[in-house]
PDB file of C-alpha atoms in Angstrom:
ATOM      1  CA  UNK A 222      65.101  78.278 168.376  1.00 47.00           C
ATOM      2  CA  UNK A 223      67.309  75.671 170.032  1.00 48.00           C
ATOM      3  CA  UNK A 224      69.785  73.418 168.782  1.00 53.00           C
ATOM      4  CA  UNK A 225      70.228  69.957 168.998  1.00 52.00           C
ATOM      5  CA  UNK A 226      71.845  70.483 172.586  1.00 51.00           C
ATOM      6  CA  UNK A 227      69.001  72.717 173.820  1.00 51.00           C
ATOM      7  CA  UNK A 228      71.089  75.816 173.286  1.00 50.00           C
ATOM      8  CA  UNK A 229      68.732  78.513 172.761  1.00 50.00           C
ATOM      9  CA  UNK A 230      69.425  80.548 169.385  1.00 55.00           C
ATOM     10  CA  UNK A 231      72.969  78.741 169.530  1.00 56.00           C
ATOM     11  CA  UNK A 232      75.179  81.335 166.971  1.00 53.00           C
ATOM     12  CA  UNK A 233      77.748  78.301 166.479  1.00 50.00           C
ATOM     13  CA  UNK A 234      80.205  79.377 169.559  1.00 50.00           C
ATOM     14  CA  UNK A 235      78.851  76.405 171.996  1.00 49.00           C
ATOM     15  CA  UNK A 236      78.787  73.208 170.283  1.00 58.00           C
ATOM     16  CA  UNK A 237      80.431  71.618 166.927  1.00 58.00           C
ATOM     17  CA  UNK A 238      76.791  70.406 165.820  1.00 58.00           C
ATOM     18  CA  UNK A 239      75.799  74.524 165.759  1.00 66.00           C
ATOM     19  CA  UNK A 240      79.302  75.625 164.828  1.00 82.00           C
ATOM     20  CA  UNK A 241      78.982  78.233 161.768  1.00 88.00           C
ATOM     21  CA  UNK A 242      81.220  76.803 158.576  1.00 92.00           C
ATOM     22  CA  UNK A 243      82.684  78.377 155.460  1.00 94.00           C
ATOM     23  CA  UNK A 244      80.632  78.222 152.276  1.00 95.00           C
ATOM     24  CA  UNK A 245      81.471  78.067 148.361  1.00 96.00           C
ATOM     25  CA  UNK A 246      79.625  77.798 145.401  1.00 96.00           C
ATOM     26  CA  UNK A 247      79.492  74.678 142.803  1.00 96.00           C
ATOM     27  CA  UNK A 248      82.374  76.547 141.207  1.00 96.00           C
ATOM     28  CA  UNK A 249      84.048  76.614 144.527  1.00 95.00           C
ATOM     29  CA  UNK A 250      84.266  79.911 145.469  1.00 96.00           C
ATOM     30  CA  UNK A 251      83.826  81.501 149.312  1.00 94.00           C
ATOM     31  CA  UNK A 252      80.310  83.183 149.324  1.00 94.00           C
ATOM     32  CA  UNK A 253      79.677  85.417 151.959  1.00 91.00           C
ATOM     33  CA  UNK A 254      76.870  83.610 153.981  1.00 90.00           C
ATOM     34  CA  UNK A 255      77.778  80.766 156.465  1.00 89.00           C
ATOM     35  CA  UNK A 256      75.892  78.211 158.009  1.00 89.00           C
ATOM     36  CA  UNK A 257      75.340  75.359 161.037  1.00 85.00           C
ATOM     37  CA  UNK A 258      77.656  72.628 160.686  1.00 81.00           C
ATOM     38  CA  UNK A 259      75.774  69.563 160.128  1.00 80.00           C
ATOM     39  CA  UNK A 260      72.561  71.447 158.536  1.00 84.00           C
ATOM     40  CA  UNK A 261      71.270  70.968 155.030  1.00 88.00           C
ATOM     41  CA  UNK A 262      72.402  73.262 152.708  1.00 92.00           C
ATOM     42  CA  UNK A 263      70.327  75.058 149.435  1.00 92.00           C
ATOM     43  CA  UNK A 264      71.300  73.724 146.479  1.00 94.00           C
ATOM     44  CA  UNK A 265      74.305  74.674 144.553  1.00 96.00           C
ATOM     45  CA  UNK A 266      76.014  74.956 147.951  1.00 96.00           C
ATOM     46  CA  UNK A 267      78.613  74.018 149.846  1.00 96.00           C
ATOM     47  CA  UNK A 268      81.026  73.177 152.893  1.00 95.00           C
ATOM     48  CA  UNK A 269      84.697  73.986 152.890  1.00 97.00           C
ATOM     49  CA  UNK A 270      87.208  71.418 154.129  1.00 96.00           C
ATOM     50  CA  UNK A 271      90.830  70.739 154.143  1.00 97.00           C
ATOM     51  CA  UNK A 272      93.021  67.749 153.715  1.00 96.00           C
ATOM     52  CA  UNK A 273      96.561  68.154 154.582  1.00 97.00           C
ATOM     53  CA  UNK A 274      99.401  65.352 153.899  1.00 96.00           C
ATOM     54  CA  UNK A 275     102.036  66.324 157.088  1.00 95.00           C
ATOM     55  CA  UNK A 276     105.545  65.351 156.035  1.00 92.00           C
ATOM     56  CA  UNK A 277     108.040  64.098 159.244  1.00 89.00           C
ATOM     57  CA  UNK A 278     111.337  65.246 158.046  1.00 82.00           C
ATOM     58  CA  UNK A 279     113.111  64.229 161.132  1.00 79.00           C
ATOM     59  CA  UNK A 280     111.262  60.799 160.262  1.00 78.00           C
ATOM     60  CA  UNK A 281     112.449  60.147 156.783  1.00 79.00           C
ATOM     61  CA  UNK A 282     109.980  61.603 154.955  1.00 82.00           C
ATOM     62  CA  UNK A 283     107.433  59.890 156.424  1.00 90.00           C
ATOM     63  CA  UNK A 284     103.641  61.293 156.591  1.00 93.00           C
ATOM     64  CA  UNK A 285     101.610  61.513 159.620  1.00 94.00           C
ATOM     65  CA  UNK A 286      98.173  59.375 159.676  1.00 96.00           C
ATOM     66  CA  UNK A 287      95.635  59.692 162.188  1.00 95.00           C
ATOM     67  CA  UNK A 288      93.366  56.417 163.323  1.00 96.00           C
ATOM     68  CA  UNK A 289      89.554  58.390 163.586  1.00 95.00           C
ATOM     69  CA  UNK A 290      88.212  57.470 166.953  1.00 93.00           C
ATOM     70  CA  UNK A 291      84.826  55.291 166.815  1.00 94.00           C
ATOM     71  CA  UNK A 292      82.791  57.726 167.739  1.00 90.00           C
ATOM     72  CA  UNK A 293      83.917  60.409 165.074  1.00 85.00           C
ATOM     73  CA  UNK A 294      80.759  61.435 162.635  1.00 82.00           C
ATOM     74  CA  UNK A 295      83.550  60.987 159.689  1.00 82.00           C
ATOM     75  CA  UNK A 296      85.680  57.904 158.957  1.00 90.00           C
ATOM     76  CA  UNK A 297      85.769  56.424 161.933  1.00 94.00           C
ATOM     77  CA  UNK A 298      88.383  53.711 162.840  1.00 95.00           C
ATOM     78  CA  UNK A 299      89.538  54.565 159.543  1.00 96.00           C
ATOM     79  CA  UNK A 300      93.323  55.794 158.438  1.00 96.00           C
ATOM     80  CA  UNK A 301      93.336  59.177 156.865  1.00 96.00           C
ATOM     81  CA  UNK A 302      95.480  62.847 156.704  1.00 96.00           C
ATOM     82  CA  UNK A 303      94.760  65.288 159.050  1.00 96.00           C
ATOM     83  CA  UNK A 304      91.080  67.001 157.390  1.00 95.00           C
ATOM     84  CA  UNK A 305      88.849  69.106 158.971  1.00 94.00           C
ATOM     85  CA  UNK A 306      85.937  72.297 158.294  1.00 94.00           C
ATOM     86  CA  UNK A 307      86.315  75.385 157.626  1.00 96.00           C
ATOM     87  CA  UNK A 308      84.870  77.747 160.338  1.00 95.00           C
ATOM     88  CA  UNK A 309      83.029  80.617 159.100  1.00 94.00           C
ATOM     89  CA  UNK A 310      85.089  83.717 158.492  1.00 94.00           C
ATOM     90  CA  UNK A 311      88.304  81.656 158.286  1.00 96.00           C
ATOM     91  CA  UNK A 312      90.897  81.153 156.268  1.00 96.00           C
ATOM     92  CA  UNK A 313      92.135  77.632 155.233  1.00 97.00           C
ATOM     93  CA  UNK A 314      95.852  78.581 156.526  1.00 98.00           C
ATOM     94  CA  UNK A 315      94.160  79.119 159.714  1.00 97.00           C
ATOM     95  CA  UNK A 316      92.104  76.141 159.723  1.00 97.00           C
ATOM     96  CA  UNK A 317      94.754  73.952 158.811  1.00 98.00           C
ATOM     97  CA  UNK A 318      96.667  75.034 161.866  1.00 97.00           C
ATOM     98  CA  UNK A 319      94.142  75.423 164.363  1.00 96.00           C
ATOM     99  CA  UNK A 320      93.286  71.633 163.457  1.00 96.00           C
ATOM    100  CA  UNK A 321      96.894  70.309 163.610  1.00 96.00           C
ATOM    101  CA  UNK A 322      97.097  72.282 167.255  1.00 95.00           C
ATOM    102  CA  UNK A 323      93.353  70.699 167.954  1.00 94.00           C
ATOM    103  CA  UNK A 324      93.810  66.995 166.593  1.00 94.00           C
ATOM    104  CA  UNK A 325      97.862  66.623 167.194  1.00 95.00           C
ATOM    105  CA  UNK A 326      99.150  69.265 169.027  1.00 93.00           C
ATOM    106  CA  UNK A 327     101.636  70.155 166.623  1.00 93.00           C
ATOM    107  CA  UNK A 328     102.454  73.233 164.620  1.00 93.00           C
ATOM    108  CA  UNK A 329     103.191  73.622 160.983  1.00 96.00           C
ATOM    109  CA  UNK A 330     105.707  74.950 158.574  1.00 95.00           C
ATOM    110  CA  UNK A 331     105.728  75.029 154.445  1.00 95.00           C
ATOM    111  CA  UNK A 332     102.237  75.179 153.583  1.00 97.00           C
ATOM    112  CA  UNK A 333     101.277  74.258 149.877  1.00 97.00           C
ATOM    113  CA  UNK A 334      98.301  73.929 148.442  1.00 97.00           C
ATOM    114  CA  UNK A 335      97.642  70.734 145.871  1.00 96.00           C
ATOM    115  CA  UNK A 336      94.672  70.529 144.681  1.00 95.00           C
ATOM    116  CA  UNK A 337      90.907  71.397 145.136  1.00 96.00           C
ATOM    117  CA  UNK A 338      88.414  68.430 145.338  1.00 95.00           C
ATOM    118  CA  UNK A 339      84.694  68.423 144.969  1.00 96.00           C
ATOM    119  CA  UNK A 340      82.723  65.589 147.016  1.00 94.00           C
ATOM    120  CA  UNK A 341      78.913  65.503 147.136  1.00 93.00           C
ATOM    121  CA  UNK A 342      78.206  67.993 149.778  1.00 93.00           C
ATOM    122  CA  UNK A 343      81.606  70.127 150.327  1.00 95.00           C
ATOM    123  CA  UNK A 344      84.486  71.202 148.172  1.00 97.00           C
ATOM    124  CA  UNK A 345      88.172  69.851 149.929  1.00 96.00           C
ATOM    125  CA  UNK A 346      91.259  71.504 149.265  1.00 97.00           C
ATOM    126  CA  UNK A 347      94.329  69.752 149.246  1.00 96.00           C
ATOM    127  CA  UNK A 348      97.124  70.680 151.169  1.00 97.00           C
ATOM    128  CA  UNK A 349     101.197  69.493 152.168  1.00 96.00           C
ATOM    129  CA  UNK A 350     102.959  70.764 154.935  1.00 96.00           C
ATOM    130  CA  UNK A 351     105.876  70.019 157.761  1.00 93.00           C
ATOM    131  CA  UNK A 352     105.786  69.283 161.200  1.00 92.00           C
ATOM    132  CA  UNK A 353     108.089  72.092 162.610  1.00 86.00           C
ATOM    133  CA  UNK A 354     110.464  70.371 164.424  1.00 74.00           C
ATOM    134  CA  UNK A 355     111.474  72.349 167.440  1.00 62.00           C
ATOM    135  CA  UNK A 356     115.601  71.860 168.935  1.00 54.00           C
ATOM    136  CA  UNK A 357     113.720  69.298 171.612  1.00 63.00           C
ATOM    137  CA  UNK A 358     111.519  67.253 169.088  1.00 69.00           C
ATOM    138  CA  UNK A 359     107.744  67.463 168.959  1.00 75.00           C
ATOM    139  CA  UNK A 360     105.474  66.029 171.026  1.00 81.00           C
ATOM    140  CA  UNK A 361     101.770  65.161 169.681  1.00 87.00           C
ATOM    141  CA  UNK A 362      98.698  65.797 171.700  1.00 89.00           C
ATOM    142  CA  UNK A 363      95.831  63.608 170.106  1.00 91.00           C
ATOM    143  CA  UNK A 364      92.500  64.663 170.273  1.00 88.00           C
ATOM    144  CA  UNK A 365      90.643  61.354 171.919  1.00 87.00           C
ATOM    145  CA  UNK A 366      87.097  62.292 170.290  1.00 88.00           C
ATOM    146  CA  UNK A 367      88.305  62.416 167.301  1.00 90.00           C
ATOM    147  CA  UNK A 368      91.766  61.131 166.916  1.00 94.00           C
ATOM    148  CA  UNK A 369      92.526  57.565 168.455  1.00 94.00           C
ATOM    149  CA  UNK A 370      96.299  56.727 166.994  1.00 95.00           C
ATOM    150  CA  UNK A 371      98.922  58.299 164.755  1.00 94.00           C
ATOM    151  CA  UNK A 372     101.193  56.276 162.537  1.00 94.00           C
ATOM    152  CA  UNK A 373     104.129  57.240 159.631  1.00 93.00           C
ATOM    153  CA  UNK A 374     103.789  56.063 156.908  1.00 93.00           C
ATOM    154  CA  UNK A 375     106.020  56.026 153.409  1.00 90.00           C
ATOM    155  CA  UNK A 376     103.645  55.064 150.218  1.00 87.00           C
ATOM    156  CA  UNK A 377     104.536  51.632 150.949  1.00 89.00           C
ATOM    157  CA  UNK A 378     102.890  51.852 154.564  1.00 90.00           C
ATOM    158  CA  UNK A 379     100.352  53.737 153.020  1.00 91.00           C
ATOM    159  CA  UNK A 380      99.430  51.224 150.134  1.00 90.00           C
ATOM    160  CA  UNK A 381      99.365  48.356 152.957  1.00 92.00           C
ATOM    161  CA  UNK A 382      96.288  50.523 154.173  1.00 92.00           C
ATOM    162  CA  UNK A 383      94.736  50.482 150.977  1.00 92.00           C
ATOM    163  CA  UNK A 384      94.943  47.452 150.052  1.00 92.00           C
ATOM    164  CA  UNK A 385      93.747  46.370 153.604  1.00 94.00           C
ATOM    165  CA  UNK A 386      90.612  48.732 153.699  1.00 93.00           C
ATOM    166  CA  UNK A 387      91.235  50.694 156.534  1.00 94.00           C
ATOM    167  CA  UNK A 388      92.330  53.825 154.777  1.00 93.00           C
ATOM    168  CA  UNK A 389      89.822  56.516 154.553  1.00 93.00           C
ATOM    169  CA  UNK A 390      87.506  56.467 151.263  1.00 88.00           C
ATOM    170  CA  UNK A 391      88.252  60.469 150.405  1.00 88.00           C
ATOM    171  CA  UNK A 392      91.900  60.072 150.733  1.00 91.00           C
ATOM    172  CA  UNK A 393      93.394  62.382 147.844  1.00 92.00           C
ATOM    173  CA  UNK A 394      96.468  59.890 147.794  1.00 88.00           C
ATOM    174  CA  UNK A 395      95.403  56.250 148.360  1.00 82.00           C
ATOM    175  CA  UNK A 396      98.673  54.194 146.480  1.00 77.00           C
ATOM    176  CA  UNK A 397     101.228  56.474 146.457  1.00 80.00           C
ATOM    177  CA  UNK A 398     102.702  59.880 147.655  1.00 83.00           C
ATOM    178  CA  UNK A 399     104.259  61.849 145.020  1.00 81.00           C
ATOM    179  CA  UNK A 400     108.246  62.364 145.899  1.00 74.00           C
ATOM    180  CA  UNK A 401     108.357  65.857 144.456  1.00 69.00           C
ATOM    181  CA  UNK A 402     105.978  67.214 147.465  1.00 68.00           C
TER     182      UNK A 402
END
């Protein structure tokens, strides 16, 4: 069988559109079974995804947003957290910072988890953590397919993109970030 880029039996190592993803249950819970990326899942299953709120504490406090290119399959042109899928046989630590080193460029420090959301087709957990600031600063790397621009925003900045409409629609926080993160 070939996938939708003519790869023949394509196990999910050549292209995102075939790339294997983490499943969970309706109650949220890994199952041991995986499947293509984008392909319709049996019922009372689904994808695995992380959302995580990066914190600039060289920058005030400030959070890291990324602008999704136009031509990304989720959000695009839209502000929104650093998010991304869950491969299959790995864990959301791992995720989370393979897709900061993907999308930004960056590495993390002081991981904690929030909160675990349910959306219509995949469960997102909800996660903070700290751009480790190295003795020369950092220096991001966007990901042009999927990441156009970065701002930093306070929850003032990021209530301006609320209230304009350009802020993604699964954002966990969409008025205000919580100071005791």
């Amino acid at each position: 069988m070939y996938c939708k880029y003519q790869h023949l039996d394509c196990p999910g190592l050549h292209c995102d559109h075939c790339e294997l993803v983490a499943l969970v249950d309706e109650n949220g819970h890994r199952q041991m079974m995986s499947a293509p990326r984008y392909a319709p899942l049996a019922e009372g299953l689904y994808g695995l995804g992380v959302q995580v709120w990066i914190k600039c504490p060289y920058l005030h406090g400030q959070y890291i947003l990324e602008k999704r290119s136009a031509t990304t399959n989720y959000n695009p042109n839209k502000w929104a957290p650093l998010t991304g899928g869950v491969k299959a046989g790995e864990t959301t630590i791992a995720t989370i910072l393979r897709e900061a080193q993907e999308e930004l460029g960056i590495d993390l420090t002081n991981l904690k988890y929030i909160d675990t959301v349910k959306r219509p087709t995949f469960f997102e957990e909800i996660w903070y953590a700290e751009v480790a600031d190295t003795p020369t600063g950092v220096q991001f790397t966007l990901e042009s397919d999927e990441v156009s621009l970065i701002t930093f925003v306070d929850s003032d900045g990021l209530r301006a993109y609320f209230e304009e409409g350009t802020l993604a629609t699964n954002c966990y926080f969409t008025t205000e970030i919580p100071n005791n993160l």
